[in-house]
Coordinates of C-alpha atoms in Angstrom, one line a residue:
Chain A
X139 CA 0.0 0.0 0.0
X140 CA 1.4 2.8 -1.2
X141 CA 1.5 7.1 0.1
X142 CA -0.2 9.4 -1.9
X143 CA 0.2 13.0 -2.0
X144 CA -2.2 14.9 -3.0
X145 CA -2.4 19.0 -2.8
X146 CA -5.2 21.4 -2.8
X147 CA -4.9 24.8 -3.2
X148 CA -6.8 28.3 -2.9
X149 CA -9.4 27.4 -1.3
X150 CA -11.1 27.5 2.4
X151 CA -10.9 25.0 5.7
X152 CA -14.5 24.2 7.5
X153 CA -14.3 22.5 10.5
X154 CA -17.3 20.6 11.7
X155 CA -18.2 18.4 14.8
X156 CA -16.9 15.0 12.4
X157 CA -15.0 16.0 9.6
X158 CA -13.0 18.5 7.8
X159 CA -13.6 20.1 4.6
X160 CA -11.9 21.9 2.1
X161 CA -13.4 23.7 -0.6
X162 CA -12.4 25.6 -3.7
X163 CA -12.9 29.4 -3.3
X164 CA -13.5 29.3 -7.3
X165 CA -15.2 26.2 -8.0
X166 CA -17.8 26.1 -5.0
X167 CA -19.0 22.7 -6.4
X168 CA -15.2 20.9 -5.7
X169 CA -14.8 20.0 -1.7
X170 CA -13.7 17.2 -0.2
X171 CA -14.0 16.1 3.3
X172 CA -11.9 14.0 5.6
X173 CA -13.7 12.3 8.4
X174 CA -11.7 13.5 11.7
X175 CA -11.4 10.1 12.7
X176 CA -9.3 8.9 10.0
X177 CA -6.9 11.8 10.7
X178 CA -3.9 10.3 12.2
X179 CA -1.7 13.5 11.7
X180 CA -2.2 17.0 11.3
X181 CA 0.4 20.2 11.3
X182 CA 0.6 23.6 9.6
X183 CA 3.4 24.4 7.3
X184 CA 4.9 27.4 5.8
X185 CA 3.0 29.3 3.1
X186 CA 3.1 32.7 0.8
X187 CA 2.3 35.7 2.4
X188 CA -1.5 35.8 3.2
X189 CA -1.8 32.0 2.4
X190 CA -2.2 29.1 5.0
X191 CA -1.0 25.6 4.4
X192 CA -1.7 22.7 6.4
X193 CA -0.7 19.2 6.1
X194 CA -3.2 16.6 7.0
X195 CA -2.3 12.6 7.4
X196 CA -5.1 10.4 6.2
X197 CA -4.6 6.4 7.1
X198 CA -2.8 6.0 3.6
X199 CA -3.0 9.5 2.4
X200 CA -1.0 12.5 2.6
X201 CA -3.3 15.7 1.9
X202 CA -2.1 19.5 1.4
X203 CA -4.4 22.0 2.2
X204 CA -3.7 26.2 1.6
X205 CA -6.5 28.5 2.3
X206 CA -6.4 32.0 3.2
X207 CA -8.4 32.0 6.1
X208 CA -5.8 33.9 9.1
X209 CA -7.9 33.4 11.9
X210 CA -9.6 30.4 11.6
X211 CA -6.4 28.5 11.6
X212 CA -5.4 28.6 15.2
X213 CA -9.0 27.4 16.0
X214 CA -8.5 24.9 13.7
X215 CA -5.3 23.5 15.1
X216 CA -6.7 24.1 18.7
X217 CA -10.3 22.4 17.6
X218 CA -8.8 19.7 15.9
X219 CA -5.5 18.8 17.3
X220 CA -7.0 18.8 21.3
X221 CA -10.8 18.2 20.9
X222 CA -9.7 14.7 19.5
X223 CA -7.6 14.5 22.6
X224 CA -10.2 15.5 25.1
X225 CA -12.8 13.2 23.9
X226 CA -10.1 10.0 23.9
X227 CA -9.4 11.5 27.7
X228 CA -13.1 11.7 28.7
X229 CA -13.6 8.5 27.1
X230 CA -11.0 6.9 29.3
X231 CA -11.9 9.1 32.8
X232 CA -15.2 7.3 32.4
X233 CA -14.3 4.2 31.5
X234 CA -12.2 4.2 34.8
X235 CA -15.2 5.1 36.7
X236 CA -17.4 2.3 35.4
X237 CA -14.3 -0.2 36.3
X238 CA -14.6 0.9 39.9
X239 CA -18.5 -0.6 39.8
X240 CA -19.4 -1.3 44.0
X241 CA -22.3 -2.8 45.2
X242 CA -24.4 -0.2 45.3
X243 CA -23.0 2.0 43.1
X244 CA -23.7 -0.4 39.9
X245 CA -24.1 2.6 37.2
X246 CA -25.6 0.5 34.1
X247 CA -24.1 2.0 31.5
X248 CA -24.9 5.6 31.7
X249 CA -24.3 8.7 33.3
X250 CA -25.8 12.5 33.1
X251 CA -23.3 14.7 31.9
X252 CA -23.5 17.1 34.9
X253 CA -21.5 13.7 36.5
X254 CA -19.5 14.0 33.8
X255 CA -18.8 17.4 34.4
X256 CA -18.4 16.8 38.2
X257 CA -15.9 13.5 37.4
X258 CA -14.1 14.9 34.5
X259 CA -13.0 18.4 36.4
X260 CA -12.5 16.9 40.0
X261 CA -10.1 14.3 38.0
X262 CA -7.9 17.4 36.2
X263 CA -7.4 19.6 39.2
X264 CA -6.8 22.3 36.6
X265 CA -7.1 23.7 33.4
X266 CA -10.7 22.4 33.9
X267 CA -13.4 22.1 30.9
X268 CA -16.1 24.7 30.3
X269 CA -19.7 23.0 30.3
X270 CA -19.4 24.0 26.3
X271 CA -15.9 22.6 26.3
X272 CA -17.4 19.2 27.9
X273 CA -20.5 19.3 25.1
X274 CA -18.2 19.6 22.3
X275 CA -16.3 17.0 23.1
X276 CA -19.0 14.9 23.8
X277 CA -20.4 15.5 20.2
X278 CA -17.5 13.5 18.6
X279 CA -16.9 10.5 20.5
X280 CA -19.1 8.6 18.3
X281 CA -17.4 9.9 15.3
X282 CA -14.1 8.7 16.8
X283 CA -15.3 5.7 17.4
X284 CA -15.1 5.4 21.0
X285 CA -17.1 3.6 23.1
X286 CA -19.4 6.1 24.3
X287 CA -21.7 8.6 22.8
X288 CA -23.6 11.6 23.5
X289 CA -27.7 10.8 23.9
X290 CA -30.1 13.8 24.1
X291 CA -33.3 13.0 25.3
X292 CA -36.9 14.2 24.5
X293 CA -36.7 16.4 27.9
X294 CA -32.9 18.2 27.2
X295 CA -31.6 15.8 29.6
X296 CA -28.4 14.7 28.2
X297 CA -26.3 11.6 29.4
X298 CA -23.3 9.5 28.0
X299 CA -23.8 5.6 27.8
X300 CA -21.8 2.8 26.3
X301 CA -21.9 2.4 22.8
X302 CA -23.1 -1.3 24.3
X303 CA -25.5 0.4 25.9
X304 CA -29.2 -0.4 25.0
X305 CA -31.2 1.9 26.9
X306 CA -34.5 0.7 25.1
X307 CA -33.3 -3.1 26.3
X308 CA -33.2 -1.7 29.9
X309 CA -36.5 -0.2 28.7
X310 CA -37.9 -4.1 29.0
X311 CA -36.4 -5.0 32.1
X312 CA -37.9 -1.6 34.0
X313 CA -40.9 -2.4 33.2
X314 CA -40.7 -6.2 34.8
X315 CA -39.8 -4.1 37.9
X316 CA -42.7 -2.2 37.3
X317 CA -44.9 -5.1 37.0
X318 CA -43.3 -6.9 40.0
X319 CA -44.3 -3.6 42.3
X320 CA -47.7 -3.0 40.6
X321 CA -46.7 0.9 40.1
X322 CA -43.3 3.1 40.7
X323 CA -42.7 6.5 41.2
X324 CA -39.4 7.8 39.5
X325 CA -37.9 7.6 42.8
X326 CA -39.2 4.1 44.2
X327 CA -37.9 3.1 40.8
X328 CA -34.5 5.0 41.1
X329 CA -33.8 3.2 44.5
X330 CA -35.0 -0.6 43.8
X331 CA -32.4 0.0 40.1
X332 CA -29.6 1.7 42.4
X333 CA -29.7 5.2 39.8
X334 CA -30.1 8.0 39.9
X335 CA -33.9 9.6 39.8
X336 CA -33.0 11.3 36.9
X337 CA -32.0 9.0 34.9
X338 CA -35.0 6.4 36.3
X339 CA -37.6 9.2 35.3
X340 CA -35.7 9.3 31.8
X341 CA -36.0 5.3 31.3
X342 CA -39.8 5.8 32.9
X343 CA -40.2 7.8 30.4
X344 CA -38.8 6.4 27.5
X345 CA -40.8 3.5 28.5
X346 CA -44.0 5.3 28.4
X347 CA -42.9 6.2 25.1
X348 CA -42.5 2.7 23.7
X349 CA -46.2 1.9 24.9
X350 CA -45.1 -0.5 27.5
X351 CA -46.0 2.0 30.9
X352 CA -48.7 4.6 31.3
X353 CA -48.7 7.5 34.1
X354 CA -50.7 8.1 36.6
X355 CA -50.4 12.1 37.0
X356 CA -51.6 13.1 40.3
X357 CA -50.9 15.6 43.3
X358 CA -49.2 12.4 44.8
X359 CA -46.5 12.8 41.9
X360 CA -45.8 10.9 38.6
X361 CA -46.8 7.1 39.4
X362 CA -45.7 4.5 35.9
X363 CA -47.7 1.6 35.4
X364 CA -47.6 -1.1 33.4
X365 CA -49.9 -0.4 30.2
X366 CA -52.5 -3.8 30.1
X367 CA -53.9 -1.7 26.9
X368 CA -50.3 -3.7 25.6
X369 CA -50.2 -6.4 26.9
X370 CA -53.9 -7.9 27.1
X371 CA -55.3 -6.9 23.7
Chain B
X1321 CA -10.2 60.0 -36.4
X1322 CA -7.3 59.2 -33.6
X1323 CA -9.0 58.9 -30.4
X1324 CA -6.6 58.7 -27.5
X1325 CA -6.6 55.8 -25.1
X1326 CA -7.5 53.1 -27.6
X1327 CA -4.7 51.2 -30.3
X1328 CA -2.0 48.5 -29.2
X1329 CA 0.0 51.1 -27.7
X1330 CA -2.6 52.5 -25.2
X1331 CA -3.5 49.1 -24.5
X1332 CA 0.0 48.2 -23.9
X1333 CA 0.7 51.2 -21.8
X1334 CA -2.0 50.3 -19.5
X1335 CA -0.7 47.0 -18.9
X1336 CA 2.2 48.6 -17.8
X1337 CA 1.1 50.9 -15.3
X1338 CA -1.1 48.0 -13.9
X1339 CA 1.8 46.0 -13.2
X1340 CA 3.4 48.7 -11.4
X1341 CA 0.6 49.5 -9.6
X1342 CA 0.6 45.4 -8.8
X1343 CA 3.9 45.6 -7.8
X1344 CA 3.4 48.7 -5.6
X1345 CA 0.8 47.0 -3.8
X1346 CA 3.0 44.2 -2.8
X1347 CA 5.4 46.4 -1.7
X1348 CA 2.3 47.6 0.7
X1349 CA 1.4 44.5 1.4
X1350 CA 4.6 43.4 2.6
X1351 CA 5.0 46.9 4.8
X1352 CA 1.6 46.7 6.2
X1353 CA 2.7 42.6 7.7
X1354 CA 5.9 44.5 8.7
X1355 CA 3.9 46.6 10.9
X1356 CA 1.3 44.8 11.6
X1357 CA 3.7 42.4 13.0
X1358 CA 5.5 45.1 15.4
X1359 CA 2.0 45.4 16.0
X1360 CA 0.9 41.9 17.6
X1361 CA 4.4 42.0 19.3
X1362 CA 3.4 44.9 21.4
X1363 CA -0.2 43.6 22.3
X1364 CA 1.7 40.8 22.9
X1365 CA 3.7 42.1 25.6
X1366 CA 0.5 44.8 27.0
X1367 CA -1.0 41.6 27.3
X1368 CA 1.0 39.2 29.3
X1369 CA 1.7 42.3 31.5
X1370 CA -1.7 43.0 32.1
X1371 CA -2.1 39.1 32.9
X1372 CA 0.4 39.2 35.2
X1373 CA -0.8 42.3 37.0
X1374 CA -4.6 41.2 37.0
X1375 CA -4.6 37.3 37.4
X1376 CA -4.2 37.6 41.5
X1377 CA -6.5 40.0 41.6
X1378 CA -9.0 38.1 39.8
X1379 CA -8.9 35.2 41.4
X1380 CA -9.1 37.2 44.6
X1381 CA -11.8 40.3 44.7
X1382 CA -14.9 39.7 43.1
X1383 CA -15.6 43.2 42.6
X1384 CA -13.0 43.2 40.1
X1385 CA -14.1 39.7 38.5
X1386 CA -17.5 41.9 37.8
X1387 CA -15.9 44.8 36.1
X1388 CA -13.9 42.6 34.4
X1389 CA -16.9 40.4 33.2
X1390 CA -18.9 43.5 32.5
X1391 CA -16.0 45.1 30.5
X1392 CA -15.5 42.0 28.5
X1393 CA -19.8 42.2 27.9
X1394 CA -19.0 45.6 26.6
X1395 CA -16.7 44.7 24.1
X1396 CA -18.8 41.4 23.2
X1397 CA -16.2 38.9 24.8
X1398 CA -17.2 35.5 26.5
X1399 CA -14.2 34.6 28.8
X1400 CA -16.1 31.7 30.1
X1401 CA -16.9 30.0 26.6
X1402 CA -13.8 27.9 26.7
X1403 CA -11.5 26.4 29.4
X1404 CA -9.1 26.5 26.3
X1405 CA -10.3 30.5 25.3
X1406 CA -7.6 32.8 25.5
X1407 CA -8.6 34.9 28.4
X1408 CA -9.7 31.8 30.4
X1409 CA -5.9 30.7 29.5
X1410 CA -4.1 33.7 30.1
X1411 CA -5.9 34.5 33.3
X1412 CA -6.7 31.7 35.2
X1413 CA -10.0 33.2 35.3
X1414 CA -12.1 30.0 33.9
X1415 CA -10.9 27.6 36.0
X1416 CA -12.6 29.4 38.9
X1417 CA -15.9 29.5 37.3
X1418 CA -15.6 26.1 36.2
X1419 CA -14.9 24.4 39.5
X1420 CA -17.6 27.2 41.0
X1421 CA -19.6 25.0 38.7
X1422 CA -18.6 21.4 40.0
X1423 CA -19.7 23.0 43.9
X1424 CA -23.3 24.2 42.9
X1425 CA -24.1 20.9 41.6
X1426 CA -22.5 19.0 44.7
X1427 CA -24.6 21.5 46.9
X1428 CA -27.7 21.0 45.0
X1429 CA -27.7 17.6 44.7
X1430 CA -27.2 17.2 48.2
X1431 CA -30.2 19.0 49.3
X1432 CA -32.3 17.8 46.5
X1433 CA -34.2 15.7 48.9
X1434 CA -35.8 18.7 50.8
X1435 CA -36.2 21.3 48.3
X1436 CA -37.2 19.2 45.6
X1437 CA -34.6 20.8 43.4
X1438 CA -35.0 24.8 44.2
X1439 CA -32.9 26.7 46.3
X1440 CA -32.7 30.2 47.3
X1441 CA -29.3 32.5 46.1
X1442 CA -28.4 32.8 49.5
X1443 CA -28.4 29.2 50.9
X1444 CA -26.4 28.0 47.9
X1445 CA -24.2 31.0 48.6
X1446 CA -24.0 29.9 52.1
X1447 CA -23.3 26.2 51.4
X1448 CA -20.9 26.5 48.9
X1449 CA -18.9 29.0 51.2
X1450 CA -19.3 26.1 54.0
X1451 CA -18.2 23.4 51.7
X1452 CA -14.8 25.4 50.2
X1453 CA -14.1 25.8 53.7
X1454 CA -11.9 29.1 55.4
X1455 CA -8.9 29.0 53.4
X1456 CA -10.7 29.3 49.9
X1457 CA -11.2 32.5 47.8
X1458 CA -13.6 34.6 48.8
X1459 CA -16.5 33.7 45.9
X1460 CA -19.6 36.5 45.4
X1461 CA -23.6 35.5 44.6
X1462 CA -22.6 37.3 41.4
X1463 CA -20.2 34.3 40.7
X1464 CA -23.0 32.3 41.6
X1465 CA -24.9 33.6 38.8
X1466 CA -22.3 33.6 36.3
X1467 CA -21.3 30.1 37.1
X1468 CA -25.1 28.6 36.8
X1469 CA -25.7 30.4 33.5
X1470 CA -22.8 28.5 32.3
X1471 CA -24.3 25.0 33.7
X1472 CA -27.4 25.4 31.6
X1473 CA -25.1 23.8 28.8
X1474 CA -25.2 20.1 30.3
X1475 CA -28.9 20.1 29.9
X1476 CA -30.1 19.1 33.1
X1477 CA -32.5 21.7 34.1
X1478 CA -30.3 24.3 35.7
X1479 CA -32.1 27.9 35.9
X1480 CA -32.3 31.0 37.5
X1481 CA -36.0 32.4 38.9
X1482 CA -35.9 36.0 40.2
X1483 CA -38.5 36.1 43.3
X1484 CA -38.4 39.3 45.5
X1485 CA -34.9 41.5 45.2
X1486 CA -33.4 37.9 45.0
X1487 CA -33.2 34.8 42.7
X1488 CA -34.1 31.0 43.3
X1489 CA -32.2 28.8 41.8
X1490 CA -33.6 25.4 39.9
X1491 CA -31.1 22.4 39.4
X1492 CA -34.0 20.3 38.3
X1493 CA -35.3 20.0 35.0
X1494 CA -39.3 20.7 36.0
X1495 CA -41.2 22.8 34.1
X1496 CA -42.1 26.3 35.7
X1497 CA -44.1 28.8 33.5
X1498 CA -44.9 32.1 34.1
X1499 CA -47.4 30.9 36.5
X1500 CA -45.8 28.8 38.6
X1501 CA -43.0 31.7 38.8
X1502 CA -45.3 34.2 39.7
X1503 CA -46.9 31.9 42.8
X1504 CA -42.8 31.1 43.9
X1505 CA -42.9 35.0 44.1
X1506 CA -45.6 35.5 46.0
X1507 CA -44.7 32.9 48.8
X1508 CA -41.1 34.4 49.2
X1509 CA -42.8 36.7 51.7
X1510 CA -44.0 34.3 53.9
X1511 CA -42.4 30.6 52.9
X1512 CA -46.0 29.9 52.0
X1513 CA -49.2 30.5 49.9
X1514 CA -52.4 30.1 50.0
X1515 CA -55.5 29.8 47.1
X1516 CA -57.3 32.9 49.0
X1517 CA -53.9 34.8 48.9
X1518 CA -53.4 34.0 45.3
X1519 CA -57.1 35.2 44.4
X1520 CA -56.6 38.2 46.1
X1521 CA -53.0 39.3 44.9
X1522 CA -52.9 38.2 41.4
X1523 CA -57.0 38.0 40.5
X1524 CA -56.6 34.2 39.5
X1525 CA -60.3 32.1 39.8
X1526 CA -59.9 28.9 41.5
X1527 CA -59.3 26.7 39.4
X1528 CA -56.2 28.1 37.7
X1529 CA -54.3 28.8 41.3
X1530 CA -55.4 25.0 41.9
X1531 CA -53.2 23.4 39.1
X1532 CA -50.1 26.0 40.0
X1533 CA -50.2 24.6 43.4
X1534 CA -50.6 20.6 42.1
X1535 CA -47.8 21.3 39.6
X1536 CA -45.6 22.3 42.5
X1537 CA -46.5 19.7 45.0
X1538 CA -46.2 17.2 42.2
X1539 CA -42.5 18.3 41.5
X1540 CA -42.1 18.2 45.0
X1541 CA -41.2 22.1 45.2
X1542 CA -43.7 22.5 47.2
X1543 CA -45.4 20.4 50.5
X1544 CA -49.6 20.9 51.9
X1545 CA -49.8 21.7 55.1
X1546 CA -53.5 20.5 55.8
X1547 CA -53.3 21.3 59.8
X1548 CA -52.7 24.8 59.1
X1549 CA -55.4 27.4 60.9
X1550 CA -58.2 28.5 58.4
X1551 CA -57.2 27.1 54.7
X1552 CA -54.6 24.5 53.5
X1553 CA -50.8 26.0 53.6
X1554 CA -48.4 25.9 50.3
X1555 CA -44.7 25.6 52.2
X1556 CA -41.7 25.7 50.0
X1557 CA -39.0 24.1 51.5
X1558 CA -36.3 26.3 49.6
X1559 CA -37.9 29.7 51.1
X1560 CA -37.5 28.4 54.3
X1561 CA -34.4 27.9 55.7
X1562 CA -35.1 28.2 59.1
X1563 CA -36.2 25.2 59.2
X1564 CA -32.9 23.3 58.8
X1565 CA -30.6 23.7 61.4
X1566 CA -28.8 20.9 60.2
X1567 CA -25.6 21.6 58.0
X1568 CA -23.6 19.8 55.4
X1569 CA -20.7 19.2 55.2
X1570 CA -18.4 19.3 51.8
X1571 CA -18.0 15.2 52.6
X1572 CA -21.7 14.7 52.4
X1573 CA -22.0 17.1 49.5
X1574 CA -19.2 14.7 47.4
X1575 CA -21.1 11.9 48.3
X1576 CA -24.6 13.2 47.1
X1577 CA -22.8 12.5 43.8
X1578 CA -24.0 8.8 42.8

């Protein structure tokens, strides 16, 4: 398998949450775009005078870019170079934490990302993450192939879970509990499980979604149960 | 007829003075990167002084973090977008806000249980003082703010009610409309409300102040106080401090993380 060098010029740099694309500042129809997670390398090289150029490794490619945009290239570098870093390190600061799984402390796969805030900041000491900084990261790591991802739900809430993580299987197995109790309140549901009731109201919820729970709304709070409209028809 | 400005000569003479004129404006070019250059140098310099001058004081007086926020507002500046911004860098100032940030949520999530999620500006103020302990920088309800507006990224519910000359603080994601705020600021008085005192203050029939007052007791922001004299009591558990003389300490506040 051979290298091959390929060079673009006059054109401008884009940078978006997965890839990066290039595109001809004549010809607005030519572009091509690199996903960021087959970029192995990446390093800016000497130019003319109001020219950038940057050099970009691609698995078995070697790609030249030169633009003209001044000020988008530090971002760039910054953006591409380090956000591909944090998400690897935020990937692995939560990995540690679901290795160190206790008794009661058995987290299933997903966490909110004000935990991941909390976890990931406590862990550096310094030079901590902005809440945006954390987002953004959190964006790419299933572009980068990590084994987590980013999962908004209906509500705003957003969490993390493993990539292995099938929150509509755990869907089934709440609403077992469910059946097994009769009815659950997001909290009697978040302390049976062992999560947290923000997360239990999210899975509640999801499973209300799915048909397989239906609410009780009353002044004695938000009470799930299981929907026999499902299940005996 | 021999008009000027038009022949192969005229056409060639203008070709000429174009590429002088080209040339010239390299020549610019090149002077205006010379001096732009000196330029960026100097700023440079200004810059890292004024770093080194200001970061102490930033991280101690927070009357000068709020000019300082308010002059970067002016200008259109967010110091606290990025932990990797350039005035967060150069001046320590976002790690400050940031870890702020990881001592609201401890605090909030560790009182959760009573205040079903809301809490006034001044408890959280007092906790979080409690829980950096005597040694820490001194940290203003204006930090508070900025902090929490800042949290509203992660997407779990964080907001900011004003009640009174003060604000409460939600770390919950419940859904409060304009109704629900009014009724939190009409019990900030008292620490309670009642139907008759909602009719009369805000002109609201029955039924209306009715499903306010499930709404809260549903998101547990709120608890009925049946045994009161006359009509049913609203309390709000985050208006009413008095009521816990017990403390927490920045341990418990750590381990209200699950």
């Amino acid at each position: 398998m051979g290298m091959y060098r390929i060079k673009f010029d006059a054109g401008t740099l884009l940078l978006s949450t997965h890839r990066l694309i290039w595109r001809d500042q004549k010809n607005h129809e030519c572009c091509m775009a690199i996903p960021l997670s087959q970029i192995v390398f990446i390093e800016e090289q000497a130019a003319g005078i109001g020219k950038r150029r940057l050099f970009v490794e691609q698995s078995s490619t070697k790609i030249s870019f030169s633009f003209q945009a001044f000020e988008d290239l530090s971002k760039l570098m910054i953006k591409a170079k380090e956000m591909v870093e944090l998400s690897r390190s935020i990937a692995n600061k939560i990995k540690e934490k679901q290795g160190d799984v206790t008794e009661d402390e058995e987290r299933g796969g997903i966490m909110s990302l004000t935990e991941v805030y909390c976890l990931v900041n406590r862990a550096r000491g310094m030079e901590l993450l902005s809440p945006e900084d954390l987002v953004n990261a959190c964006k790419m790591l299933e572009a980068l192939k990590l084994p987590l991802r980013l999962r908004v739900f209906d509500s705003g809430v957003m969490v993390i879970e493993l990539q292995s993580h099938k929150e509509e299987e755990m869907v089934a197995s709440a609403l077992e509990t469910v059946s097994e109790k009769g009815s659950l309140t997001s909290e009697e549901f978040a302390k049976l499980v062992g999560m947290s009731v923000l997360l239990a109201k999210e899975r509640l919820l999801l499973a209300e979604k799915m048909g397989h729970l239906c609410r009780d709304d009353s002044v004695e709070g938000l009470r799930f149960y299981p929907n026999l409209f499902m299940t005996q028809s | 007829m021999h008009r000027r400005g038009v022949g192969a000569g005229a056409i060639a003479k203008k070709k000429l003075a174009e590429a002088k004129y080209k040339e010239r404006g390299t020549v610019l070019a090149e002077d205006q990167l010379a001096q732009m250059s000196k330029q960026l140098d100097m700023f440079k310099t200004n810059l890292e002084e004024f770093a080194s001058k200001h970061k102490q004081e930033i991280r101690k007086n927070p009357e000068f973090r709020v000019q300082f926020q308010d002059m970067c507002a002016t200008i259109g500046v967010d110091p606290l977008a990025s932990g990797k911004g350039f005035w967060s860098e150069m001046l320590g100032v976002g790690d400050f806000y940031y870890e702020l940030g990881v001592q609201i949520i401890e605090v909030c999530l560790a009182l959760k249980h009573r205040n079903g999620g809301l809490i006034t500006l001044e408890e959280l103020h007092q906790q979080v003082l409690k829980g950096r302990g005597k040694f820490a920088q001194d940290v203003s309800q204006d930090d508070l703010i900025r902090a929490i507006k800042k949290l509203k990224a992660l997407g779990t519910g964080f907001g900011i009610i004003p009640v009174g000359g003060t604000y409460l603080i939600q770390s919950v994601p419940a859904e409060l409309n304009m109704d629900h705020t009014v009724v939190l600021q009409l019990a900030e008085k008292n620490g309670y409300v009642t139907v008759s005192e909602i009719q009369a203050s805000l002109k609201w029939e029955t039924e209306r102040a009715r499903q306010v007052l499930e709404h809260l007791l549903k998101e547990g922001l709120a608890w009925l106080d049946l045994q009161a004299p006359g009509e049913a009591h609203y309390w709000l558990p985050a208006l009413f401090t008095d009521l816990y003389s017990q403390e927490i300490t920045a341990e418990e506040a750590r381990e209200a993380l699950p």
